[in-house]
Amino acid sequence: MILADVGNTHIHIYEEGRVLHLEPEDAIEAFGDRILYYICVDPEVRKKIVALTYWKDLESKIDLPGSYEGMGVDRRALCLSRDEGLFVDAGSALTVDRVVGGRYEGGMILPGLHAYRRALGEISEVLDREPDWSIECSSLPKGTARQLSYGIIAPIYHEILRLREGLTLYITGGDGRIVASWFDDTLYDETLVFQGMMKALVSVNG
Amino acid sequence: MILADVGNTHIHIYEEGRVLHLEPEDAIEAFGDRILYYICVDPEVRKKIVALTYWKDLESKIDLPGSYEGMGVDRRALCLSRDEGLFVDAGSALTVDRVVGGRYEGGMILPGLHAYRRALGEISEVLDREPDWSIECSSLPKGTARQLSYGIIAPIYHEILRLREGLTLYITGGDGRIVASWFDDTLYDETLVFQGMMKALVSVNG
C-alpha cells in the first residue's frame, strides 16, 4: 500500500514504513503509474494530480468527529491517528490540535518556525539572524540573537504546555524534531498523518 | 522642547505633549530647522538626519543599567521611562522587556502583529485573512479565521502574563492599543519612549 500526503511545498510518499519527501514533479514522475491513496491541501498541485488515473483521493473518507468546515485534510488525518492527544504539525504553518475521546475539540494556527525567521528578517537587518532553536526558555535572555530565539520559541512552547493538560503530545512535520526537542516527554513520528489515513481506509474497507 | 524617535517606518515627533507620526521626508521638511533631541534605530534614515544642524543625537545619554551591547536605543529609552515594569513595544517588531529596581533584566523580540498576518498570508491563500484582534483566548476555537487569530494572540498574551510576575505592564507602539485591549489592568501610553528620553536629558543637564 502506498500513501501520499500532498502539501504546499512537497509531496510526502509513504511506502512500506518509509517516507519520501519529493518535489511535486518528481513524485508524479516516480509514482504516477502506481496505485495509491492521497490527500491534498494545495489547489495548484491538485490540478495535476486529478489527471492521474491510479491516484485515489481519500479526502471524503477522512471523517474526524467535531472537526469544522474548511479544516485542512492533513490536520484531520493527523488527529485521526490516535484516539486522543495534543497534535502538533510543524511545517510551513504550525498547527496545534486537541482531540479527546476521539472528538476534535479545537486548535490554533501559527506561522511555521521558518516563517517566523523570515518575518523577523523582513522587519530589519538587525533581526535577520538564524535563531538558536535549542535555547533555554527558563528566563528572559539578553542579546539580540538570544532574544529573538526566545521570542519565537518560548510563547509557542509555553502555550503548548498550557494546552496539553495531561494529554500525550504527538508531533510531526518537517520541523517536528526541533519542536519535539523542547519537551521532555513527547512522541515525534513523521508517519502520523499516514497512520490516520490508514485508519480511515481500514474503517471504510471494513 | 521637541523630541524625535526615528523608527524603521516613521519618525515620531513629540512636542508639547502631542505626538506626530510622520514619514521621514515629511518630518525632516517640517522640523529640519527646529532644535530637537532624537534617537534613531534606522541606519538609512540616520544618514539624512546627521546632516541636520539643529538635531542632537541623544543616544549616548540613554544609559540603562544592565542593558546589552546592540540593544535598540528606543527600547532602552522605553525601559528608562519608569523605575520598573514589564515594557511592551508593539511596532513593526514586538518587544517585551523587564526592568526591576531600575535594572534591565532581559527581554524577547517577536514579529509585530502585522508581520504575523503577512507571514501567514505568504504560507497559503487559505491563511491570508485579517485576524480578529479581539478574540477570546480562554479555549481553543474552531474555524480557520478564529484559529489563526488565537494562534497569533494567545501565545503572546499568555507569555506576557507569565513574565509579568506582579510588575506593572506598560505598553506603547503603533499596535499598542490592540495589545493593551487583551489585558484587564495595563498602562498604554504612546509617549513612554519620549518620557525615557526626557529622564535621560534631565539627568544629564542636572
XYZ file of C-alpha atoms in Angstrom:
412
model
C 0.000 0.000 0.000
C 1.320 3.437 -0.976
C 0.001 6.700 0.531
C 0.664 10.314 -0.472
C 0.273 13.496 1.607
C 0.310 16.418 -0.829
C 1.412 19.579 0.985
C 2.119 23.177 -0.013
C 5.782 22.532 -0.869
C 6.317 18.755 -1.071
C 4.523 15.501 -1.769
C 5.246 13.086 1.070
C 5.084 9.452 -0.049
C 4.666 6.559 2.397
C 5.673 3.080 1.200
C 6.426 0.099 3.431
C 7.038 2.186 6.536
C 9.399 4.568 4.750
C 8.638 8.245 3.958
C 9.983 10.127 0.927
C 9.734 13.928 0.680
C 9.629 14.808 -3.026
C 9.094 17.851 -5.204
C 5.639 17.571 -6.818
C 7.030 16.902 -10.335
C 9.443 14.244 -9.050
C 6.689 12.497 -7.080
C 4.384 12.463 -10.094
C 7.148 11.146 -12.361
C 8.170 8.392 -9.916
C 4.715 7.347 -8.665
C 2.301 8.497 -11.383
C 1.635 4.967 -12.634
C 1.393 3.335 -9.180
C -1.887 2.752 -7.363
C -2.019 4.948 -4.238
C -4.340 6.854 -1.924
C -3.681 10.558 -1.411
C -4.859 13.633 0.446
C -4.098 17.136 -0.889
C -4.158 20.662 0.566
C -2.664 22.529 -2.430
C -5.196 23.576 -5.122
C -2.459 24.116 -7.753
C -0.847 20.691 -7.329
C -4.305 19.119 -7.161
C -4.950 20.156 -10.766
C -2.027 17.970 -11.915
C -2.932 15.091 -9.602
C -6.560 14.634 -10.590
C -5.322 13.653 -14.064
C -3.524 10.604 -12.616
C -5.725 7.537 -13.158
C -4.124 5.441 -10.402
C -4.266 8.044 -7.620
C -7.408 7.863 -5.430
C -8.466 10.883 -3.362
C -9.074 9.751 0.240
C -10.440 13.093 1.476
C -14.115 12.057 1.661
C -13.137 9.158 3.958
C -11.223 11.309 6.470
C -14.038 11.707 8.964
C -12.995 13.393 12.221
C -15.912 13.910 14.639
C -16.114 17.520 15.839
C -13.955 18.949 13.023
C -15.025 22.134 11.226
C -15.814 23.012 7.605
C -12.571 24.060 5.917
C -10.180 22.301 8.296
C -7.161 21.010 6.329
C -7.475 17.336 5.444
C -3.885 16.689 6.587
C -4.715 18.016 10.058
C -7.849 15.866 10.171
C -5.817 12.778 9.202
C -3.204 13.631 11.854
C -5.917 13.907 14.514
C -7.367 10.532 13.419
C -4.038 8.778 14.074
C -4.754 8.375 17.825
C -7.919 8.380 19.930
C -6.735 11.393 21.875
C -3.823 13.733 22.289
C -2.461 17.183 21.523
C -1.249 17.054 17.909
C 1.419 19.421 16.549
C 2.249 19.648 12.844
C 5.367 21.812 12.429
C 5.501 22.539 8.701
C 5.210 25.764 6.623
C 2.494 26.613 9.163
C 2.495 25.271 12.719
C -0.814 23.795 13.854
C -1.819 22.545 17.291
C -4.981 20.423 17.597
C -6.682 18.873 20.569
C -8.584 15.566 20.457
C -10.258 13.998 23.497
C -12.059 10.647 23.357
C -11.955 10.583 19.552
C -13.577 14.009 19.265
C -11.909 17.158 17.888
C -12.061 19.998 20.433
C -10.277 22.868 18.638
C -6.870 24.146 17.671
C -4.667 27.023 16.619
C -2.668 28.017 13.543
C 0.677 29.851 13.721
C 3.385 30.665 11.199
C 5.874 27.787 10.874
C 9.261 28.199 12.579
C 10.969 29.307 9.378
C 8.168 31.762 8.612
C 8.988 33.468 11.940
C 12.630 33.659 10.920
C 11.697 35.216 7.552
C 9.184 37.626 9.136
C 11.825 38.957 11.549
C 14.407 39.262 8.743
C 11.972 41.390 6.724
C 11.489 43.875 9.601
C 15.117 44.965 9.865
C 18.660 43.825 9.074
C 19.412 43.641 12.790
C 16.770 40.896 13.160
C 17.913 38.944 10.088
C 19.604 36.140 12.060
C 19.372 32.377 12.326
C 17.599 31.585 15.609
C 19.103 29.169 18.106
C 16.357 26.528 18.075
C 17.648 24.901 21.266
C 17.679 27.982 23.518
C 16.612 27.511 27.163
C 13.343 29.298 27.951
C 13.559 29.436 31.744
C 14.417 33.148 31.980
C 14.456 36.219 29.725
C 17.815 36.463 27.916
C 19.971 39.406 26.812
C 21.475 39.799 23.316
C 19.616 40.166 20.008
C 20.111 36.588 18.741
C 19.044 35.039 22.038
C 16.081 37.396 22.473
C 14.658 36.626 19.060
C 15.198 32.890 19.562
C 13.386 33.140 22.897
C 10.660 35.280 21.293
C 9.871 32.595 18.716
C 10.213 29.543 20.954
C 9.002 30.482 24.452
C 5.460 31.677 23.571
C 4.825 28.562 21.424
C 6.454 26.205 23.953
C 4.541 27.569 26.942
C 1.229 27.689 25.045
C 1.602 24.017 24.061
C 2.433 23.116 27.696
C -0.668 25.021 28.810
C -2.961 23.315 26.272
C -1.605 19.846 26.912
C -3.415 19.253 30.239
C -2.203 15.684 30.722
C -2.710 14.618 27.098
C 0.073 12.872 25.192
C 1.878 15.254 22.848
C 2.221 13.938 19.269
C 4.488 15.870 16.920
C 5.039 15.580 13.171
C 6.139 17.757 10.218
C 9.406 18.980 8.709
C 10.371 20.988 11.805
C 8.835 18.421 14.151
C 12.185 17.243 15.540
C 13.008 20.832 16.586
C 9.682 21.264 18.398
C 9.954 17.800 19.993
C 13.413 18.693 21.357
C 11.838 21.389 23.586
C 9.830 18.839 25.584
C 10.878 16.073 27.964
C 8.174 13.597 27.062
C 6.664 13.656 23.625
C 6.155 11.360 20.668
C 7.711 12.534 17.397
C 6.704 10.454 14.383
C 6.856 11.594 10.777
C 4.279 8.933 9.789
C 1.372 10.150 11.958
C -0.632 11.639 9.067
C -0.234 8.357 7.165
C -1.371 6.398 10.219
C -4.539 8.491 10.255
C -5.041 7.840 6.525
C -4.649 4.097 7.108
C -7.180 4.139 9.939
C -9.636 5.868 7.592
C -9.000 3.252 4.883
C -9.476 0.338 7.288
C -12.729 1.717 8.676
C -14.043 2.216 5.133
C -12.962 -1.195 3.826
C -14.109 -2.951 6.976
C 11.304 71.024 23.948
C 10.879 68.821 20.870
C 11.889 65.134 20.782
C 12.085 62.686 17.851
C 12.012 58.875 17.882
C 13.261 57.724 14.477
C 11.925 54.217 13.753
C 12.073 51.827 10.811
C 8.980 53.259 9.105
C 8.128 56.602 10.746
C 9.662 59.483 12.626
C 7.629 60.096 15.777
C 7.771 63.727 16.929
C 6.889 64.801 20.465
C 6.017 68.468 21.025
C 4.132 69.888 23.992
C 2.604 66.533 24.979
C 1.414 65.765 21.459
C 2.842 63.010 19.225
C 3.012 63.199 15.424
C 3.779 60.114 13.309
C 5.403 61.318 10.101
C 7.095 59.873 7.035
C 10.843 60.577 7.313
C 10.842 63.158 4.470
C 7.839 64.989 5.924
C 9.398 65.085 9.393
C 12.650 66.447 8.028
C 10.853 69.075 5.960
C 8.656 70.227 8.866
C 11.209 70.039 11.689
C 14.622 70.228 9.960
C 15.271 73.769 11.150
C 13.970 73.272 14.703
C 16.188 72.402 17.658
C 15.372 68.908 18.905
C 16.830 65.788 20.521
C 16.455 62.495 18.684
C 17.182 58.787 18.909
C 17.399 56.643 15.748
C 17.304 52.899 15.004
C 17.319 53.087 11.187
C 20.786 53.354 9.576
C 19.378 54.628 6.252
C 17.336 57.455 7.756
C 20.253 58.273 10.070
C 22.355 59.257 7.031
C 19.868 62.024 6.223
C 19.464 63.117 9.838
C 23.114 63.615 10.735
C 23.199 66.412 8.156
C 20.637 68.407 10.168
C 22.492 71.005 12.232
C 19.729 71.531 14.795
C 19.093 67.844 15.552
C 21.100 66.438 18.517
C 21.626 62.680 18.899
C 20.672 61.664 22.438
C 21.834 58.039 22.130
C 24.997 58.377 24.224
C 22.883 59.728 27.114
C 20.410 56.814 27.144
C 22.084 54.826 29.890
C 20.056 51.809 31.054
C 21.870 49.740 33.733
C 22.016 46.055 32.800
C 21.283 46.594 29.089
C 23.311 44.743 26.451
C 25.515 45.835 23.557
C 23.340 46.229 20.476
C 20.021 46.741 22.280
C 17.882 49.200 20.312
C 18.087 52.740 21.727
C 14.279 53.092 21.550
C 13.840 50.033 23.775
C 16.418 51.427 26.204
C 14.586 54.763 26.330
C 11.266 52.949 26.876
C 12.765 50.987 29.792
C 14.108 54.211 31.303
C 10.617 55.752 31.458
C 9.779 54.020 34.773
C 11.856 52.528 37.572
C 10.385 49.104 36.988
C 7.827 47.249 34.936
C 7.277 44.922 32.011
C 7.540 47.094 28.878
C 5.889 46.127 25.577
C 6.582 48.000 22.343
C 4.148 46.764 19.681
C 5.563 48.146 16.431
C 6.974 46.513 13.257
C 8.586 44.145 15.764
C 7.057 43.380 19.165
C 9.471 43.620 22.087
C 8.934 42.741 25.735
C 11.448 43.992 28.305
C 11.701 43.514 32.031
C 13.095 46.124 34.419
C 13.287 45.634 38.183
C 14.605 48.287 40.550
C 15.963 50.380 37.675
C 17.959 47.476 36.263
C 17.317 45.773 32.917
C 16.815 42.015 33.394
C 16.193 40.765 29.826
C 13.587 40.598 27.112
C 12.317 39.000 23.953
C 11.779 40.042 20.332
C 8.863 38.784 18.210
C 7.453 39.752 14.833
C 4.964 42.628 15.145
C 1.258 41.781 14.909
C 1.052 42.747 11.247
C 4.196 40.752 10.448
C 2.348 37.660 11.732
C -0.560 38.459 9.471
C 1.768 38.835 6.449
C 3.739 35.673 7.339
C 0.547 33.586 7.455
C -0.694 35.088 4.181
C 2.562 34.098 2.460
C 2.179 30.436 3.513
C -1.118 29.783 1.729
C -4.189 31.559 0.365
C -6.328 29.846 2.994
C -4.376 31.667 5.742
C -4.464 35.067 4.006
C -7.106 36.563 6.326
C -7.435 39.550 8.607
C -7.147 38.284 12.197
C -9.767 39.170 14.797
C -7.549 41.096 17.233
C -10.145 40.916 19.990
C -10.685 37.133 20.060
C -11.180 35.479 23.473
C -8.274 33.182 24.372
C -9.917 31.096 27.091
C -10.368 27.933 24.989
C -9.174 26.549 21.632
C -11.523 27.690 18.849
C -12.735 26.057 15.621
C -12.709 27.748 12.192
C -9.693 28.981 10.213
C -10.069 32.714 10.950
C -10.551 32.143 14.680
C -7.728 29.592 14.895
C -5.206 31.896 13.277
C -6.320 34.828 15.429
C -5.921 32.634 18.519
C -2.547 31.379 17.204
C -1.150 34.901 16.998
C -2.679 36.317 20.166
C -2.814 33.538 22.782
C 0.908 32.589 22.846
C 1.959 36.276 23.118
C -0.773 37.108 25.651
C -0.019 34.152 27.917
C 3.754 34.663 27.697
C 3.368 38.320 28.751
C 1.107 37.252 31.656
C 3.738 34.688 32.682
C 6.617 37.201 32.545
C 4.726 39.933 34.357
C 5.012 38.469 37.878
C 3.322 41.353 39.663
C 5.055 44.100 37.672
C 3.044 46.897 36.087
C 2.565 46.340 32.361
C 3.493 49.390 30.226
C 2.525 49.277 26.545
C 3.438 51.566 23.668
C 3.818 51.423 19.859
C 1.567 51.598 16.802
C -0.302 48.382 17.714
C -0.088 49.114 21.430
C -3.812 49.747 21.804
C -4.579 46.290 20.408
C -2.166 44.574 22.819
C -3.432 46.658 25.750
C -7.023 45.596 24.987
C -6.126 41.987 25.856
C -5.349 42.830 29.483
C -7.542 43.994 32.335
C -5.012 46.260 34.006
C -2.299 47.853 31.969
C -0.964 51.270 31.145
C -0.989 52.205 27.451
C 0.850 55.434 26.646
C 2.253 56.420 23.260
C 4.670 58.864 24.917
C 6.634 56.347 27.035
C 9.752 56.389 24.838
C 9.743 60.210 24.999
C 9.366 60.100 28.789
C 12.512 57.942 28.910
C 14.332 60.406 26.643
C 13.321 63.302 28.914
C 14.549 61.453 32.011
C 17.903 60.968 30.269
C 18.050 64.689 29.371
C 17.200 65.772 32.909
C 19.819 63.511 34.485
C 22.442 64.832 32.044
C 21.543 68.511 32.451
C 21.068 68.109 36.209
